[in-house]
């Protein structure tokens, strides 16, 4: 079954059939629906390889994450893939292992195989991201770069909620365990937590940079204890879980001796004991939104989009936070 057979059965030109699949916005709705119905009835499937050769479009998208083993990323990836599939696109996923050099190499490699790229929590410098975006459309997740589309989860609000929660329980001395150097999320948390702590009249010690992993949390344990803080906000759930493990190894009880808050609301945090109080991040919504923004750019002018979407965060209170045994002040 060929495109000419569909055109003959639908009594339209071959180019109309082609546009019904590749550029549906250019075809009248009634005509497009008739063409697609007849194509389905005849069992016609467009040749994507041939289409790519004639249009220069692959209908493939790149999705680059910093650590696919981190439980923050799988919900985002699955949501992005599912939504892209509905829109007629496929997603290539790549993992940089928190290495900016690998990230740049992957972008350059994918540029020859995809129509656009979604960068999730990228570690590259802003000027490098700006330069690479000249090769193909970008959408960033949890990173803001001038002139590029971004889907931002409101981690600043989440950090402020975490500080307010601990202060409301009676904690007067807090610690913030930051993430890796160059992390946009970490910078947002540091700024917002510092302001919230000042507004609440509590002390905040900032520790880092730290690896965004369970081992990073374990390694940060001595520094956290050295501050004397009774409440801790970790960069993510993995760091928080590692910190709880490190505290337990030193016979420091959570939350009786020290309260711990994570960020992300991952399955790992819900299964941990004590169950982790955390800032819930809308990861699935971020994946769908990022794909939508990228496809909008590809199917309109093809020019880089500059939309900016901010998704709300919330605090989920569980078992890892409580009032200090002897509140200070």
mmCIF file of C-alpha atoms in Angstrom:
data_model
loop_
_atom_site.group_PDB
_atom_site.id
_atom_site.type_symbol
_atom_site.label_atom_id
_atom_site.label_comp_id
_atom_site.label_asym_id
_atom_site.label_seq_id
_atom_site.Cartn_x
_atom_site.Cartn_y
_atom_site.Cartn_z
ATOM 1 C CA UNK A 1 0.000 0.000 0.000
ATOM 2 C CA UNK A 2 1.506 3.333 -1.089
ATOM 3 C CA UNK A 3 0.739 6.987 -0.549
ATOM 4 C CA UNK A 4 -0.605 7.127 -4.123
ATOM 5 C CA UNK A 5 -3.205 4.460 -3.313
ATOM 6 C CA UNK A 6 -4.400 6.537 -0.347
ATOM 7 C CA UNK A 7 -4.528 9.694 -2.474
ATOM 8 C CA UNK A 8 -6.574 7.931 -5.169
ATOM 9 C CA UNK A 9 -9.036 6.483 -2.642
ATOM 10 C CA UNK A 10 -9.431 9.850 -0.869
ATOM 11 C CA UNK A 11 -9.615 11.733 -4.179
ATOM 12 C CA UNK A 12 -6.890 14.171 -3.148
ATOM 13 C CA UNK A 13 -3.386 14.972 -4.331
ATOM 14 C CA UNK A 14 -0.457 12.913 -3.038
ATOM 15 C CA UNK A 15 0.933 16.043 -1.386
ATOM 16 C CA UNK A 16 -2.280 16.392 0.647
ATOM 17 C CA UNK A 17 -1.841 12.874 2.023
ATOM 18 C CA UNK A 18 1.772 13.650 2.856
ATOM 19 C CA UNK A 19 0.845 16.860 4.688
ATOM 20 C CA UNK A 20 -1.954 15.082 6.565
ATOM 21 C CA UNK A 21 0.758 13.033 8.284
ATOM 22 C CA UNK A 22 3.739 15.386 8.395
ATOM 23 C CA UNK A 23 2.110 18.841 8.724
ATOM 24 C CA UNK A 24 -1.531 18.337 9.772
ATOM 25 C CA UNK A 25 -1.988 22.019 10.636
ATOM 26 C CA UNK A 26 -1.687 22.809 6.909
ATOM 27 C CA UNK A 27 -4.664 20.609 5.925
ATOM 28 C CA UNK A 28 -8.349 21.350 6.483
ATOM 29 C CA UNK A 29 -9.711 19.318 9.369
ATOM 30 C CA UNK A 30 -12.392 17.534 7.308
ATOM 31 C CA UNK A 31 -9.894 16.610 4.591
ATOM 32 C CA UNK A 32 -7.274 15.452 7.073
ATOM 33 C CA UNK A 33 -9.751 13.266 8.965
ATOM 34 C CA UNK A 34 -10.950 11.664 5.708
ATOM 35 C CA UNK A 35 -7.383 10.988 4.562
ATOM 36 C CA UNK A 36 -6.354 9.466 7.909
ATOM 37 C CA UNK A 37 -9.480 7.307 8.062
ATOM 38 C CA UNK A 38 -8.903 5.952 4.552
ATOM 39 C CA UNK A 39 -5.220 5.375 5.293
ATOM 40 C CA UNK A 40 -6.148 3.380 8.390
ATOM 41 C CA UNK A 41 -8.742 1.391 6.442
ATOM 42 C CA UNK A 42 -6.219 0.539 3.717
ATOM 43 C CA UNK A 43 -3.495 -0.253 6.257
ATOM 44 C CA UNK A 44 -1.138 2.452 5.023
ATOM 45 C CA UNK A 45 1.783 3.435 7.268
ATOM 46 C CA UNK A 46 4.038 6.360 6.291
ATOM 47 C CA UNK A 47 7.684 5.519 5.708
ATOM 48 C CA UNK A 48 9.402 7.528 8.429
ATOM 49 C CA UNK A 49 12.854 7.023 6.933
ATOM 50 C CA UNK A 50 11.748 8.344 3.539
ATOM 51 C CA UNK A 51 9.916 11.217 5.223
ATOM 52 C CA UNK A 52 13.056 12.174 7.143
ATOM 53 C CA UNK A 53 15.035 12.259 3.914
ATOM 54 C CA UNK A 54 12.551 14.597 2.216
ATOM 55 C CA UNK A 55 11.618 16.818 5.160
ATOM 56 C CA UNK A 56 14.818 16.761 7.166
ATOM 57 C CA UNK A 57 12.729 15.723 10.190
ATOM 58 C CA UNK A 58 13.295 12.484 12.127
ATOM 59 C CA UNK A 59 10.362 12.774 14.559
ATOM 60 C CA UNK A 60 12.846 11.732 17.226
ATOM 61 C CA UNK A 61 13.523 13.742 20.381
ATOM 62 C CA UNK A 62 16.533 13.552 22.679
ATOM 63 C CA UNK A 63 16.093 13.489 26.460
ATOM 64 C CA UNK A 64 19.297 13.900 28.455
ATOM 65 C CA UNK A 65 19.347 13.352 32.219
ATOM 66 C CA UNK A 66 22.189 13.682 34.688
ATOM 67 C CA UNK A 67 21.753 10.306 36.441
ATOM 68 C CA UNK A 68 19.197 7.755 35.280
ATOM 69 C CA UNK A 69 19.761 5.736 38.486
ATOM 70 C CA UNK A 70 18.336 8.600 40.544
ATOM 71 C CA UNK A 71 14.654 7.776 41.269
ATOM 72 C CA UNK A 72 13.752 11.397 40.460
ATOM 73 C CA UNK A 73 14.195 10.788 36.724
ATOM 74 C CA UNK A 74 12.217 7.615 35.756
ATOM 75 C CA UNK A 75 8.731 9.167 36.270
ATOM 76 C CA UNK A 76 9.777 12.149 34.151
ATOM 77 C CA UNK A 77 11.210 9.909 31.429
ATOM 78 C CA UNK A 78 8.148 7.648 31.295
ATOM 79 C CA UNK A 79 5.765 10.606 31.115
ATOM 80 C CA UNK A 80 7.830 12.270 28.378
ATOM 81 C CA UNK A 81 8.005 9.084 26.311
ATOM 82 C CA UNK A 82 4.278 8.369 26.639
ATOM 83 C CA UNK A 83 3.270 11.895 25.657
ATOM 84 C CA UNK A 84 5.742 12.022 22.760
ATOM 85 C CA UNK A 85 4.367 8.736 21.432
ATOM 86 C CA UNK A 86 0.842 10.130 21.400
ATOM 87 C CA UNK A 87 2.146 13.079 19.387
ATOM 88 C CA UNK A 88 3.873 10.791 16.876
ATOM 89 C CA UNK A 89 7.422 11.153 18.186
ATOM 90 C CA UNK A 90 9.943 8.784 19.737
ATOM 91 C CA UNK A 91 12.373 9.658 22.537
ATOM 92 C CA UNK A 92 16.051 8.740 22.807
ATOM 93 C CA UNK A 93 17.195 8.803 26.451
ATOM 94 C CA UNK A 94 20.812 9.423 27.441
ATOM 95 C CA UNK A 95 22.543 9.583 30.832
ATOM 96 C CA UNK A 96 25.488 11.908 31.509
ATOM 97 C CA UNK A 97 26.456 10.415 34.886
ATOM 98 C CA UNK A 98 26.709 13.967 36.283
ATOM 99 C CA UNK A 99 29.553 14.760 33.854
ATOM 100 C CA UNK A 100 29.305 18.054 31.935
ATOM 101 C CA UNK A 101 31.814 16.901 29.309
ATOM 102 C CA UNK A 102 29.745 13.795 28.601
ATOM 103 C CA UNK A 103 26.634 15.981 28.427
ATOM 104 C CA UNK A 104 28.154 18.167 25.714
ATOM 105 C CA UNK A 105 29.341 15.119 23.782
ATOM 106 C CA UNK A 106 25.885 13.530 23.916
ATOM 107 C CA UNK A 107 24.194 16.710 22.669
ATOM 108 C CA UNK A 108 26.552 16.879 19.703
ATOM 109 C CA UNK A 109 25.969 13.195 18.917
ATOM 110 C CA UNK A 110 22.180 13.410 19.203
ATOM 111 C CA UNK A 111 22.084 16.539 17.034
ATOM 112 C CA UNK A 112 22.485 14.300 13.982
ATOM 113 C CA UNK A 113 19.674 11.936 15.019
ATOM 114 C CA UNK A 114 16.892 14.021 16.601
ATOM 115 C CA UNK A 115 14.811 17.112 15.860
ATOM 116 C CA UNK A 116 15.277 18.667 19.313
ATOM 117 C CA UNK A 117 16.640 17.989 22.790
ATOM 118 C CA UNK A 118 15.263 18.198 26.330
ATOM 119 C CA UNK A 119 17.964 18.767 28.942
ATOM 120 C CA UNK A 120 16.935 17.788 32.462
ATOM 121 C CA UNK A 121 18.973 19.370 35.282
ATOM 122 C CA UNK A 122 21.947 19.992 32.970
ATOM 123 C CA UNK A 123 25.410 20.520 34.450
ATOM 124 C CA UNK A 124 26.845 22.547 31.554
ATOM 125 C CA UNK A 125 27.572 26.249 31.954
ATOM 126 C CA UNK A 126 24.942 28.644 30.606
ATOM 127 C CA UNK A 127 27.189 29.933 27.812
ATOM 128 C CA UNK A 128 27.875 26.390 26.595
ATOM 129 C CA UNK A 129 24.162 25.540 26.603
ATOM 130 C CA UNK A 130 23.476 28.746 24.667
ATOM 131 C CA UNK A 131 26.111 27.883 22.079
ATOM 132 C CA UNK A 132 24.904 24.308 21.602
ATOM 133 C CA UNK A 133 21.284 25.422 21.272
ATOM 134 C CA UNK A 134 22.208 27.007 17.961
ATOM 135 C CA UNK A 135 22.488 23.511 16.477
ATOM 136 C CA UNK A 136 18.897 22.416 17.266
ATOM 137 C CA UNK A 137 15.946 23.429 19.460
ATOM 138 C CA UNK A 138 16.343 22.953 23.229
ATOM 139 C CA UNK A 139 13.943 22.822 26.157
ATOM 140 C CA UNK A 140 15.454 22.889 29.640
ATOM 141 C CA UNK A 141 14.006 21.314 32.772
ATOM 142 C CA UNK A 142 15.089 22.791 36.114
ATOM 143 C CA UNK A 143 17.466 25.255 34.514
ATOM 144 C CA UNK A 144 16.920 28.804 33.308
ATOM 145 C CA UNK A 145 18.996 30.148 30.405
ATOM 146 C CA UNK A 146 18.119 33.382 28.623
ATOM 147 C CA UNK A 147 16.483 32.831 25.249
ATOM 148 C CA UNK A 148 15.600 29.169 25.795
ATOM 149 C CA UNK A 149 12.366 27.479 26.814
ATOM 150 C CA UNK A 150 12.323 26.127 30.345
ATOM 151 C CA UNK A 151 10.109 23.993 32.552
ATOM 152 C CA UNK A 152 10.903 24.924 36.133
ATOM 153 C CA UNK A 153 9.721 23.154 39.252
ATOM 154 C CA UNK A 154 9.289 25.729 42.000
ATOM 155 C CA UNK A 155 11.994 24.344 44.262
ATOM 156 C CA UNK A 156 12.465 27.789 45.823
ATOM 157 C CA UNK A 157 8.956 27.672 47.228
ATOM 158 C CA UNK A 158 9.575 24.106 48.342
ATOM 159 C CA UNK A 159 12.725 25.086 50.229
ATOM 160 C CA UNK A 160 10.864 27.924 51.938
ATOM 161 C CA UNK A 161 8.071 25.531 52.930
ATOM 162 C CA UNK A 162 10.657 23.161 54.418
ATOM 163 C CA UNK A 163 12.231 25.942 56.497
ATOM 164 C CA UNK A 164 8.827 27.155 57.667
ATOM 165 C CA UNK A 165 7.832 23.615 58.645
ATOM 166 C CA UNK A 166 10.943 23.051 60.747
ATOM 167 C CA UNK A 167 10.716 26.495 62.340
ATOM 168 C CA UNK A 168 7.066 25.845 63.135
ATOM 169 C CA UNK A 169 8.075 22.673 64.979
ATOM 170 C CA UNK A 170 10.417 24.698 67.158
ATOM 171 C CA UNK A 171 13.772 24.206 65.414
ATOM 172 C CA UNK A 172 15.979 27.294 65.727
ATOM 173 C CA UNK A 173 19.146 25.980 64.059
ATOM 174 C CA UNK A 174 18.953 24.398 60.596
ATOM 175 C CA UNK A 175 21.381 23.022 58.028
ATOM 176 C CA UNK A 176 21.006 22.901 54.244
ATOM 177 C CA UNK A 177 22.919 20.114 52.496
ATOM 178 C CA UNK A 178 23.412 21.459 48.953
ATOM 179 C CA UNK A 179 23.875 19.457 45.768
ATOM 180 C CA UNK A 180 26.603 19.455 43.119
ATOM 181 C CA UNK A 181 28.501 22.525 42.007
ATOM 182 C CA UNK A 182 26.716 24.364 39.209
ATOM 183 C CA UNK A 183 23.278 22.960 40.052
ATOM 184 C CA UNK A 184 20.483 25.451 39.340
ATOM 185 C CA UNK A 185 18.244 23.625 41.823
ATOM 186 C CA UNK A 186 20.841 23.870 44.550
ATOM 187 C CA UNK A 187 21.287 27.592 43.964
ATOM 188 C CA UNK A 188 17.525 28.156 44.136
ATOM 189 C CA UNK A 189 17.267 26.173 47.362
ATOM 190 C CA UNK A 190 20.133 28.061 48.954
ATOM 191 C CA UNK A 191 18.676 31.456 48.112
ATOM 192 C CA UNK A 192 15.106 30.637 49.166
ATOM 193 C CA UNK A 193 16.066 28.767 52.327
ATOM 194 C CA UNK A 194 18.324 31.624 53.382
ATOM 195 C CA UNK A 195 15.532 34.155 52.991
ATOM 196 C CA UNK A 196 12.990 31.961 54.765
ATOM 197 C CA UNK A 197 15.403 31.337 57.645
ATOM 198 C CA UNK A 198 15.998 35.070 58.026
ATOM 199 C CA UNK A 199 12.248 35.709 57.984
ATOM 200 C CA UNK A 200 11.732 33.049 60.676
ATOM 201 C CA UNK A 201 14.655 34.282 62.768
ATOM 202 C CA UNK A 202 16.454 30.919 62.692
ATOM 203 C CA UNK A 203 20.084 30.110 61.957
ATOM 204 C CA UNK A 204 20.893 28.305 58.711
ATOM 205 C CA UNK A 205 24.245 26.637 57.972
ATOM 206 C CA UNK A 206 24.849 25.834 54.289
ATOM 207 C CA UNK A 207 26.968 22.770 53.511
ATOM 208 C CA UNK A 208 28.315 21.821 50.115
ATOM 209 C CA UNK A 209 28.685 21.235 47.302
ATOM 210 C CA UNK A 210 27.870 17.545 47.738
ATOM 211 C CA UNK A 211 27.264 14.626 45.354
ATOM 212 C CA UNK A 212 23.480 14.245 44.790
ATOM 213 C CA UNK A 213 23.535 10.611 45.912
ATOM 214 C CA UNK A 214 22.976 8.428 48.945
ATOM 215 C CA UNK A 215 26.738 8.267 49.447
ATOM 216 C CA UNK A 216 26.817 12.058 49.294
ATOM 217 C CA UNK A 217 24.398 12.145 52.221
ATOM 218 C CA UNK A 218 26.450 9.649 54.199
ATOM 219 C CA UNK A 219 29.611 11.647 53.563
ATOM 220 C CA UNK A 220 27.915 14.882 54.665
ATOM 221 C CA UNK A 221 26.881 13.426 58.034
ATOM 222 C CA UNK A 222 29.925 14.573 60.065
ATOM 223 C CA UNK A 223 29.576 18.123 58.715
ATOM 224 C CA UNK A 224 25.875 18.179 59.578
ATOM 225 C CA UNK A 225 26.558 16.996 63.129
ATOM 226 C CA UNK A 226 29.363 19.521 63.407
ATOM 227 C CA UNK A 227 26.919 22.393 62.911
ATOM 228 C CA UNK A 228 24.787 21.377 65.880
ATOM 229 C CA UNK A 229 21.624 21.843 63.777
ATOM 230 C CA UNK A 230 18.456 20.072 64.910
ATOM 231 C CA UNK A 231 16.770 20.215 61.498
ATOM 232 C CA UNK A 232 18.253 19.441 58.062
ATOM 233 C CA UNK A 233 17.034 20.064 54.518
ATOM 234 C CA UNK A 234 18.763 17.821 51.967
ATOM 235 C CA UNK A 235 19.280 18.495 48.263
ATOM 236 C CA UNK A 236 17.134 15.503 47.302
ATOM 237 C CA UNK A 237 15.616 12.338 48.739
ATOM 238 C CA UNK A 238 18.724 10.267 48.026
ATOM 239 C CA UNK A 239 20.934 12.645 50.002
ATOM 240 C CA UNK A 240 18.369 12.683 52.805
ATOM 241 C CA UNK A 241 18.262 8.870 52.918
ATOM 242 C CA UNK A 242 22.056 8.706 52.992
ATOM 243 C CA UNK A 243 22.125 11.259 55.772
ATOM 244 C CA UNK A 244 19.623 9.255 57.822
ATOM 245 C CA UNK A 245 21.813 6.184 57.306
ATOM 246 C CA UNK A 246 24.919 8.074 58.380
ATOM 247 C CA UNK A 247 23.145 9.417 61.456
ATOM 248 C CA UNK A 248 21.901 5.965 62.391
ATOM 249 C CA UNK A 249 25.470 4.616 62.197
ATOM 250 C CA UNK A 250 26.360 7.226 64.846
ATOM 251 C CA UNK A 251 23.348 6.389 67.028
ATOM 252 C CA UNK A 252 21.677 9.704 66.198
ATOM 253 C CA UNK A 253 17.937 9.115 65.924
ATOM 254 C CA UNK A 254 15.651 10.642 63.285
ATOM 255 C CA UNK A 255 13.465 12.521 64.079
ATOM 256 C CA UNK A 256 13.962 12.370 67.864
ATOM 257 C CA UNK A 257 17.493 13.812 67.798
ATOM 258 C CA UNK A 258 17.427 15.537 64.423
ATOM 259 C CA UNK A 259 14.746 16.127 61.771
ATOM 260 C CA UNK A 260 15.469 15.521 58.070
ATOM 261 C CA UNK A 261 13.618 16.770 54.961
ATOM 262 C CA UNK A 262 14.298 15.602 51.406
ATOM 263 C CA UNK A 263 13.275 16.927 47.996
ATOM 264 C CA UNK A 264 11.538 15.047 45.113
ATOM 265 C CA UNK A 265 8.998 12.733 46.840
ATOM 266 C CA UNK A 266 10.424 9.582 45.256
ATOM 267 C CA UNK A 267 9.371 6.008 45.930
ATOM 268 C CA UNK A 268 12.623 5.557 47.853
ATOM 269 C CA UNK A 269 11.615 8.284 50.295
ATOM 270 C CA UNK A 270 8.188 6.746 50.838
ATOM 271 C CA UNK A 271 9.694 3.308 51.509
ATOM 272 C CA UNK A 272 12.455 4.573 53.778
ATOM 273 C CA UNK A 273 12.123 4.201 57.544
ATOM 274 C CA UNK A 274 11.363 6.642 58.957
ATOM 275 C CA UNK A 275 9.185 7.641 56.021
ATOM 276 C CA UNK A 276 10.676 10.798 54.585
ATOM 277 C CA UNK A 277 9.166 14.255 54.887
ATOM 278 C CA UNK A 278 9.903 15.798 51.493
ATOM 279 C CA UNK A 279 9.168 18.494 48.948
ATOM 280 C CA UNK A 280 7.080 16.892 46.193
ATOM 281 C CA UNK A 281 8.316 17.735 42.692
ATOM 282 C CA UNK A 282 5.899 17.408 39.706
ATOM 283 C CA UNK A 283 8.269 15.277 37.652
ATOM 284 C CA UNK A 284 5.701 13.597 35.378
ATOM 285 C CA UNK A 285 4.060 16.935 34.574
ATOM 286 C CA UNK A 286 7.502 18.381 33.815
ATOM 287 C CA UNK A 287 8.220 15.592 31.329
ATOM 288 C CA UNK A 288 4.935 16.092 29.470
ATOM 289 C CA UNK A 289 5.255 19.880 29.461
ATOM 290 C CA UNK A 290 8.822 19.795 28.156
ATOM 291 C CA UNK A 291 7.835 17.520 25.266
ATOM 292 C CA UNK A 292 4.850 19.726 24.465
ATOM 293 C CA UNK A 293 6.990 22.880 24.344
ATOM 294 C CA UNK A 294 9.566 21.211 22.117
ATOM 295 C CA UNK A 295 6.989 19.852 19.677
ATOM 296 C CA UNK A 296 5.283 23.251 19.536
ATOM 297 C CA UNK A 297 8.577 24.783 18.441
ATOM 298 C CA UNK A 298 9.196 22.054 15.866
ATOM 299 C CA UNK A 299 5.719 22.123 14.337
ATOM 300 C CA UNK A 300 5.360 25.877 14.052
ATOM 301 C CA UNK A 301 8.364 27.855 12.911
ATOM 302 C CA UNK A 302 11.072 25.445 13.947
ATOM 303 C CA UNK A 303 12.685 28.339 15.752
ATOM 304 C CA UNK A 304 13.864 27.902 19.352
ATOM 305 C CA UNK A 305 10.954 28.434 21.734
ATOM 306 C CA UNK A 306 11.277 30.845 24.633
ATOM 307 C CA UNK A 307 8.334 29.793 26.772
ATOM 308 C CA UNK A 308 8.783 29.502 30.524
ATOM 309 C CA UNK A 309 6.533 27.280 32.629
ATOM 310 C CA UNK A 310 6.739 27.080 36.413
ATOM 311 C CA UNK A 311 5.178 24.034 38.102
ATOM 312 C CA UNK A 312 4.079 24.157 41.731
ATOM 313 C CA UNK A 313 5.730 22.147 44.506
ATOM 314 C CA UNK A 314 4.334 21.119 47.886
ATOM 315 C CA UNK A 315 5.539 19.801 51.226
ATOM 316 C CA UNK A 316 4.611 16.240 52.148
ATOM 317 C CA UNK A 317 4.939 15.725 55.909
ATOM 318 C CA UNK A 318 5.713 12.189 57.043
ATOM 319 C CA UNK A 319 7.767 10.664 59.869
ATOM 320 C CA UNK A 320 11.275 12.125 59.540
ATOM 321 C CA UNK A 321 10.424 15.488 61.135
ATOM 322 C CA UNK A 322 9.255 16.290 64.644
ATOM 323 C CA UNK A 323 9.652 18.935 67.327
ATOM 324 C CA UNK A 324 13.131 18.939 68.909
ATOM 325 C CA UNK A 325 13.293 17.335 72.349
ATOM 326 C CA UNK A 326 14.424 20.599 73.894
ATOM 327 C CA UNK A 327 13.440 23.523 71.635
ATOM 328 C CA UNK A 328 15.835 26.400 71.788
ATOM 329 C CA UNK A 329 14.574 30.004 72.058
#
